[in-house]
Amino acid sequence: YPEYNLINLDLLTYAGNLENLKECEGNPRYKFIKGDICNRELVEFIFSEYDVNGVIHFAAESHVDNSIKNPGVFIETNITGTFTLLDVAYKHWMEKPFHYHSKFKIENSELPRFHHISTDEVYGTLNEIDLFTEETPYAPNSPYSASKASSDMIVRSYQETYGMNTVITNCSNNYGPKQHDEKLIPTIIRKALAGESIPIYGDGKNIRDWLYVLDHCKGIDLVYHTGKEANVYNIGGRNERTNLQIVDAICTILDEKVPKGTSYKELITFVEDRAGHDRRYAIDATKLEAELGWKADENFDTGIVKTVEWYLNKYNVKEI
């Protein structure tokens, strides 16, 4: 999209890292602004100064363990922050005459679009056979998922009440390059390489549907530009794995690429399960596939190899 100018608003909390966007720094169409989405004055300034004509809202506190220890910051960022962005966008786009720029045209509306990124965790936990669809009732079980469910409802309300052009995407577990160290897959890789115990909650049989990060980005691109207004789209990789299968796959790759005397699998340690730990998530992405033609390019077997190789490079570990 050579006609687009992109503004990246990020507070750079502990999980933020400007190194992840090093390749964008010199681009004249890209601007980074350090700031908080809860800071209404700043958000209003950005909308006014740059005449913002679209929002893709990724910003969130997202680590479930942290939400159990300190739920307040999740309520503030995920709920208040979402409200602030929505309300400022509403006032900028809809409370005054809007000078429509054709280059920002969204297929299904003459209004700028607000795309809210959410999670499959808002749906709660699944039995052994069903899949989350866009019609699955919300049943969040952690402060994190509850805060995201709340933000989804606020977005919906601005569409229903004020006629804003909104879309919501709910994704399954992301993995791939550049993910913060606290997440499961980077933790397994980091601990294994350091020869430390690899902690696995409970019996390790909790199931997640894993989505390679670039497949997620392609889904977001499609929904933002061609998704139907006021719709929800689920983005999932159709790659269900237990946590034990995840750690087994990573250890197998490490045993091949950077072998040591014994298998990395010997480092696996079972620890006390976390509170409110959902047993299974799995997304049905049929709507996105059928309506917009999305398809995941990576299966888990190819994506996890790319991911491990990226982290080996990050930690300057030479393959044998």
Tab-separated table of C-alpha atoms in Angstrom:
chain	number	residue	atom	x	y	z
A	1	TYR	CA	0.000	0.000	0.000
A	2	PRO	CA	2.437	2.681	-1.172
A	3	GLU	CA	-0.154	5.424	-0.644
A	4	TYR	CA	-0.526	4.687	3.067
A	5	ASN	CA	1.230	6.468	5.904
A	6	LEU	CA	1.509	4.321	9.047
A	7	ILE	CA	1.618	5.610	12.605
A	8	ASN	CA	2.697	3.158	15.285
A	9	LEU	CA	1.534	4.199	18.759
A	10	ASP	CA	3.116	2.033	21.447
A	11	LEU	CA	3.851	2.555	25.134
A	12	LEU	CA	6.943	0.304	24.970
A	13	THR	CA	6.172	-1.550	28.171
A	14	TYR	CA	8.402	-4.470	29.179
A	15	ALA	CA	7.115	-6.452	26.182
A	16	GLY	CA	7.753	-3.734	23.584
A	17	ASN	CA	10.909	-3.747	21.496
A	18	LEU	CA	11.785	-1.247	18.792
A	19	GLU	CA	14.311	-3.739	17.390
A	20	ASN	CA	11.328	-5.632	16.002
A	21	LEU	CA	10.633	-2.754	13.611
A	22	LYS	CA	14.200	-1.864	12.710
A	23	GLU	CA	13.458	-2.365	9.008
A	24	CYS	CA	10.766	0.351	9.105
A	25	GLU	CA	12.769	3.086	10.822
A	26	GLY	CA	14.007	4.861	7.717
A	27	ASN	CA	10.749	4.698	5.783
A	28	PRO	CA	9.313	8.212	5.330
A	29	ARG	CA	5.763	6.792	5.426
A	30	TYR	CA	6.270	5.237	8.876
A	31	LYS	CA	6.220	7.134	12.176
A	32	PHE	CA	6.671	5.750	15.665
A	33	ILE	CA	5.092	7.579	18.602
A	34	LYS	CA	5.781	6.402	22.133
A	35	GLY	CA	2.623	6.807	24.149
A	36	ASP	CA	-0.311	5.261	25.959
A	37	ILE	CA	-3.624	4.490	24.239
A	38	CYS	CA	-5.286	5.498	27.536
A	39	ASN	CA	-3.881	9.042	27.138
A	40	ARG	CA	-6.854	10.722	25.498
A	41	GLU	CA	-5.078	14.015	24.906
A	42	LEU	CA	-2.306	12.255	22.993
A	43	VAL	CA	-4.714	10.109	20.967
A	44	GLU	CA	-6.771	13.196	20.043
A	45	PHE	CA	-3.602	15.002	18.973
A	46	ILE	CA	-2.541	12.096	16.740
A	47	PHE	CA	-5.930	11.868	15.043
A	48	SER	CA	-6.014	15.611	14.464
A	49	GLU	CA	-2.374	16.120	13.500
A	50	TYR	CA	-2.236	13.221	11.050
A	51	ASP	CA	-5.928	13.063	10.011
A	52	VAL	CA	-6.046	9.357	10.823
A	53	ASN	CA	-8.320	7.489	8.429
A	54	GLY	CA	-8.172	3.963	9.812
A	55	VAL	CA	-7.209	2.068	12.949
A	56	ILE	CA	-5.939	-1.460	13.446
A	57	HIS	CA	-5.980	-1.879	17.208
A	58	PHE	CA	-3.444	-4.454	18.423
A	59	ALA	CA	-2.502	-2.782	21.701
A	60	ALA	CA	-3.218	-4.961	24.739
A	61	GLU	CA	-1.825	-6.557	27.821
A	62	SER	CA	-1.926	-10.211	26.806
A	63	HIS	CA	-0.038	-12.536	29.164
A	64	VAL	CA	-2.560	-14.562	31.176
A	65	ASP	CA	-0.169	-15.233	34.073
A	66	ASN	CA	0.361	-11.507	34.505
A	67	SER	CA	-3.404	-10.885	34.483
A	68	ILE	CA	-3.789	-13.304	37.394
A	69	LYS	CA	-1.095	-11.506	39.405
A	70	ASN	CA	-2.034	-7.937	38.445
A	71	PRO	CA	-5.449	-7.647	36.778
A	72	GLY	CA	-5.731	-3.865	37.149
A	73	VAL	CA	-3.373	-3.010	34.282
A	74	PHE	CA	-5.357	-5.344	31.996
A	75	ILE	CA	-8.598	-3.564	32.829
A	76	GLU	CA	-6.962	-0.187	32.221
A	77	THR	CA	-5.218	-0.942	28.923
A	78	ASN	CA	-7.612	-3.411	27.338
A	79	ILE	CA	-10.896	-1.775	28.327
A	80	THR	CA	-10.174	1.905	28.974
A	81	GLY	CA	-7.597	2.021	26.182
A	82	THR	CA	-9.972	0.493	23.656
A	83	PHE	CA	-12.721	2.901	24.700
A	84	THR	CA	-10.357	5.862	24.322
A	85	LEU	CA	-9.301	4.871	20.786
A	86	LEU	CA	-12.889	4.165	19.753
A	87	ASP	CA	-14.322	7.339	21.186
A	88	VAL	CA	-11.653	9.580	19.688
A	89	ALA	CA	-12.085	7.845	16.309
A	90	TYR	CA	-15.848	8.313	16.548
A	91	LYS	CA	-15.535	12.021	17.244
A	92	HIS	CA	-12.890	12.530	14.557
A	93	TRP	CA	-14.731	10.589	11.858
A	94	MET	CA	-18.398	11.010	12.635
A	95	GLU	CA	-19.142	14.070	14.760
A	96	LYS	CA	-17.927	16.509	12.122
A	97	PRO	CA	-18.157	16.531	8.326
A	98	PHE	CA	-15.773	13.900	7.091
A	99	HIS	CA	-13.731	14.736	4.014
A	100	TYR	CA	-13.591	11.353	2.407
A	101	HIS	CA	-10.276	10.377	0.831
A	102	SER	CA	-10.857	7.791	-1.915
A	103	LYS	CA	-7.405	6.302	-1.409
A	104	PHE	CA	-8.558	5.010	1.977
A	105	LYS	CA	-11.765	3.474	0.663
A	106	ILE	CA	-12.873	0.324	2.448
A	107	GLU	CA	-14.880	-2.045	0.254
A	108	ASN	CA	-18.022	-2.148	2.387
A	109	SER	CA	-18.293	1.384	3.738
A	110	GLU	CA	-17.652	5.019	2.964
A	111	LEU	CA	-16.463	5.506	6.536
A	112	PRO	CA	-12.969	4.836	7.864
A	113	ARG	CA	-12.574	1.452	9.503
A	114	PHE	CA	-11.780	0.493	13.091
A	115	HIS	CA	-10.368	-3.047	13.194
A	116	HIS	CA	-10.163	-4.528	16.684
A	117	ILE	CA	-7.797	-7.449	17.286
A	118	SER	CA	-9.096	-9.901	19.891
A	119	THR	CA	-8.520	-13.475	21.029
A	120	ASP	CA	-10.162	-16.892	21.079
A	121	GLU	CA	-9.871	-16.824	24.869
A	122	VAL	CA	-13.051	-14.716	25.103
A	123	TYR	CA	-15.002	-17.898	24.286
A	124	GLY	CA	-13.751	-19.776	27.342
A	125	THR	CA	-12.887	-23.460	27.177
A	126	LEU	CA	-13.971	-26.203	24.756
A	127	ASN	CA	-14.900	-29.851	24.993
A	128	GLU	CA	-12.951	-32.418	22.992
A	129	ILE	CA	-14.806	-32.077	19.668
A	130	ASP	CA	-16.312	-28.627	19.130
A	131	LEU	CA	-14.692	-25.565	17.559
A	132	PHE	CA	-15.089	-21.877	18.348
A	133	THR	CA	-17.150	-20.105	15.691
A	134	GLU	CA	-18.160	-16.470	15.393
A	135	GLU	CA	-21.463	-17.440	17.048
A	136	THR	CA	-19.933	-19.087	20.130
A	137	PRO	CA	-21.176	-17.374	23.329
A	138	TYR	CA	-18.575	-15.513	25.339
A	139	ALA	CA	-17.435	-17.197	28.565
A	140	PRO	CA	-14.049	-15.709	29.571
A	141	ASN	CA	-12.272	-17.395	32.481
A	142	SER	CA	-9.277	-15.150	33.282
A	143	PRO	CA	-8.910	-11.418	33.942
A	144	TYR	CA	-7.105	-11.196	30.578
A	145	SER	CA	-9.861	-12.857	28.573
A	146	ALA	CA	-12.541	-10.968	30.499
A	147	SER	CA	-10.872	-7.657	29.656
A	148	LYS	CA	-10.687	-8.622	25.978
A	149	ALA	CA	-14.327	-9.739	25.971
A	150	SER	CA	-15.236	-6.362	27.459
A	151	SER	CA	-13.306	-4.511	24.772
A	152	ASP	CA	-15.041	-6.561	22.052
A	153	MET	CA	-18.418	-5.533	23.465
A	154	ILE	CA	-17.434	-1.872	23.527
A	155	VAL	CA	-16.422	-2.059	19.851
A	156	ARG	CA	-19.715	-3.751	19.018
A	157	SER	CA	-21.639	-1.043	20.887
A	158	TYR	CA	-20.028	1.752	18.858
A	159	GLN	CA	-21.057	0.017	15.660
A	160	GLU	CA	-24.605	-0.653	16.834
A	161	THR	CA	-25.158	2.703	18.545
A	162	TYR	CA	-23.240	5.128	16.352
A	163	GLY	CA	-22.914	3.279	13.058
A	164	MET	CA	-19.125	3.116	13.132
A	165	ASN	CA	-17.467	0.905	10.560
A	166	THR	CA	-15.972	-1.770	12.802
A	167	VAL	CA	-14.675	-5.311	12.362
A	168	ILE	CA	-13.341	-7.695	15.009
A	169	THR	CA	-10.962	-10.602	14.559
A	170	ASN	CA	-10.487	-13.292	17.193
A	171	CYS	CA	-7.295	-15.270	16.723
A	172	SER	CA	-5.844	-18.451	18.159
A	173	ASN	CA	-2.406	-18.690	19.814
A	174	ASN	CA	0.243	-16.904	17.762
A	175	TYR	CA	3.823	-18.095	17.411
A	176	GLY	CA	6.801	-17.211	15.268
A	177	PRO	CA	9.747	-14.787	15.131
A	178	LYS	CA	9.986	-11.761	17.425
A	179	GLN	CA	7.593	-13.025	20.111
A	180	HIS	CA	8.332	-11.884	23.648
A	181	ASP	CA	10.288	-14.284	25.829
A	182	GLU	CA	7.438	-14.757	28.337
A	183	LYS	CA	5.252	-16.706	25.889
A	184	LEU	CA	5.237	-20.514	25.858
A	185	ILE	CA	7.283	-21.324	22.758
A	186	PRO	CA	10.078	-18.766	23.372
A	187	THR	CA	10.197	-19.926	27.002
A	188	ILE	CA	10.666	-23.561	25.961
A	189	ILE	CA	13.459	-22.624	23.521
A	190	ARG	CA	15.209	-20.286	25.970
A	191	LYS	CA	15.061	-22.694	28.910
A	192	ALA	CA	16.219	-25.631	26.803
A	193	LEU	CA	19.230	-23.777	25.416
A	194	ALA	CA	20.186	-22.639	28.933
A	195	GLY	CA	19.929	-26.204	30.268
A	196	GLU	CA	17.208	-25.128	32.706
A	197	SER	CA	14.001	-26.932	33.636
A	198	ILE	CA	11.240	-26.466	31.049
A	199	PRO	CA	8.080	-25.787	33.106
A	200	ILE	CA	4.802	-27.301	31.876
A	201	TYR	CA	1.543	-26.506	33.685
A	202	GLY	CA	-0.504	-29.377	35.115
A	203	ASP	CA	-0.443	-32.553	33.059
A	204	GLY	CA	0.632	-30.764	29.873
A	205	LYS	CA	-2.489	-31.850	28.003
A	206	ASN	CA	-4.049	-28.396	27.577
A	207	ILE	CA	-4.711	-27.955	23.866
A	208	ARG	CA	-4.217	-24.806	21.807
A	209	ASP	CA	-4.691	-24.037	18.110
A	210	TRP	CA	-1.420	-22.514	16.862
A	211	LEU	CA	-1.319	-19.764	14.220
A	212	TYR	CA	1.919	-18.619	12.563
A	213	VAL	CA	2.295	-14.879	13.002
A	214	LEU	CA	2.565	-14.006	9.297
A	215	ASP	CA	-0.591	-15.996	8.526
A	216	HIS	CA	-2.324	-13.941	11.198
A	217	CYS	CA	-1.048	-10.706	9.643
A	218	LYS	CA	-2.354	-11.756	6.222
A	219	GLY	CA	-5.737	-12.455	7.782
A	220	ILE	CA	-5.800	-9.033	9.414
A	221	ASP	CA	-4.892	-7.399	6.102
A	222	LEU	CA	-7.764	-9.194	4.357
A	223	VAL	CA	-10.353	-8.386	7.000
A	224	TYR	CA	-9.325	-4.746	7.318
A	225	HIS	CA	-9.594	-4.149	3.584
A	226	THR	CA	-12.366	-6.494	2.452
A	227	GLY	CA	-14.228	-7.807	5.506
A	228	LYS	CA	-17.903	-6.966	5.908
A	229	GLU	CA	-18.700	-4.076	8.214
A	230	ALA	CA	-19.981	-5.036	11.690
A	231	ASN	CA	-18.680	-8.587	11.283
A	232	VAL	CA	-16.496	-10.845	13.391
A	233	TYR	CA	-13.942	-13.151	11.767
A	234	ASN	CA	-12.112	-15.945	13.556
A	235	ILE	CA	-8.507	-16.578	12.467
A	236	GLY	CA	-7.089	-19.982	13.378
A	237	GLY	CA	-4.312	-22.178	12.092
A	238	ARG	CA	-6.076	-25.567	12.335
A	239	ASN	CA	-2.992	-26.753	14.222
A	240	GLU	CA	-4.178	-28.193	17.512
A	241	ARG	CA	-1.408	-29.360	19.807
A	242	THR	CA	-1.133	-30.164	23.505
A	243	ASN	CA	1.526	-28.289	25.430
A	244	LEU	CA	3.404	-31.585	25.729
A	245	GLN	CA	3.369	-32.005	21.940
A	246	ILE	CA	4.719	-28.467	21.579
A	247	VAL	CA	7.650	-29.025	23.923
A	248	ASP	CA	8.334	-32.438	22.388
A	249	ALA	CA	8.482	-30.954	18.878
A	250	ILE	CA	10.819	-28.148	19.943
A	251	CYS	CA	13.130	-30.475	21.841
A	252	THR	CA	13.274	-32.825	18.850
A	253	ILE	CA	14.321	-29.935	16.577
A	254	LEU	CA	16.942	-28.757	19.099
A	255	ASP	CA	18.262	-32.306	19.493
A	256	GLU	CA	18.893	-32.294	15.729
A	257	LYS	CA	20.219	-28.755	15.332
A	258	VAL	CA	22.210	-28.215	18.537
A	259	PRO	CA	22.640	-31.646	20.142
A	260	LYS	CA	24.147	-32.069	23.572
A	261	GLY	CA	24.925	-35.192	25.578
A	262	THR	CA	21.308	-35.976	26.429
A	263	SER	CA	17.947	-35.055	24.930
A	264	TYR	CA	16.471	-31.677	25.805
A	265	LYS	CA	13.295	-33.590	26.673
A	266	GLU	CA	14.908	-34.569	29.967
A	267	LEU	CA	14.515	-30.936	31.063
A	268	ILE	CA	10.687	-31.115	30.992
A	269	THR	CA	9.275	-30.410	34.462
A	270	PHE	CA	5.599	-30.424	35.443
A	271	VAL	CA	4.544	-27.548	37.687
A	272	GLU	CA	1.333	-26.632	39.486
A	273	ASP	CA	-1.420	-25.667	37.060
A	274	ARG	CA	-2.377	-22.016	36.863
A	275	ALA	CA	-5.758	-20.753	38.073
A	276	GLY	CA	-8.562	-20.682	35.511
A	277	HIS	CA	-6.496	-22.610	32.961
A	278	ASP	CA	-8.761	-23.366	29.985
A	279	ARG	CA	-8.428	-26.947	28.778
A	280	ARG	CA	-8.810	-26.527	25.027
A	281	TYR	CA	-9.106	-23.808	22.392
A	282	ALA	CA	-9.705	-24.469	18.703
A	283	ILE	CA	-10.952	-22.070	16.061
A	284	ASP	CA	-13.156	-22.722	13.062
A	285	ALA	CA	-11.835	-20.309	10.399
A	286	THR	CA	-14.392	-21.386	7.769
A	287	LYS	CA	-16.020	-17.956	7.505
A	288	LEU	CA	-12.702	-16.206	6.807
A	289	GLU	CA	-11.675	-18.904	4.340
A	290	ALA	CA	-15.005	-18.994	2.475
A	291	GLU	CA	-15.854	-15.270	2.396
A	292	LEU	CA	-12.417	-13.700	1.978
A	293	GLY	CA	-10.297	-16.544	0.583
A	294	TRP	CA	-7.833	-16.660	3.466
A	295	LYS	CA	-5.665	-19.712	3.897
A	296	ALA	CA	-2.797	-20.372	6.291
A	297	ASP	CA	0.486	-20.888	4.451
A	298	GLU	CA	2.285	-22.528	7.368
A	299	ASN	CA	1.359	-25.733	9.097
A	300	PHE	CA	2.803	-26.251	12.548
A	301	ASP	CA	5.586	-28.561	11.386
A	302	THR	CA	7.005	-25.956	8.990
A	303	GLY	CA	6.285	-22.942	11.178
A	304	ILE	CA	7.901	-24.315	14.324
A	305	VAL	CA	11.155	-25.069	12.472
A	306	LYS	CA	11.291	-21.485	11.175
A	307	THR	CA	10.560	-20.230	14.679
A	308	VAL	CA	13.275	-22.290	16.369
A	309	GLU	CA	15.800	-21.236	13.715
A	310	TRP	CA	14.946	-17.560	14.298
A	311	TYR	CA	15.545	-17.893	18.056
A	312	LEU	CA	18.793	-19.785	17.534
A	313	ASN	CA	19.950	-16.843	15.445
A	314	LYS	CA	18.722	-14.371	18.080
A	315	TYR	CA	20.731	-16.134	20.786
A	316	ASN	CA	23.758	-16.579	18.481
A	317	VAL	CA	23.588	-20.354	18.803
A	318	LYS	CA	25.343	-22.114	15.949
A	319	GLU	CA	23.647	-25.134	14.436
A	320	ILE	CA	25.707	-28.299	14.115
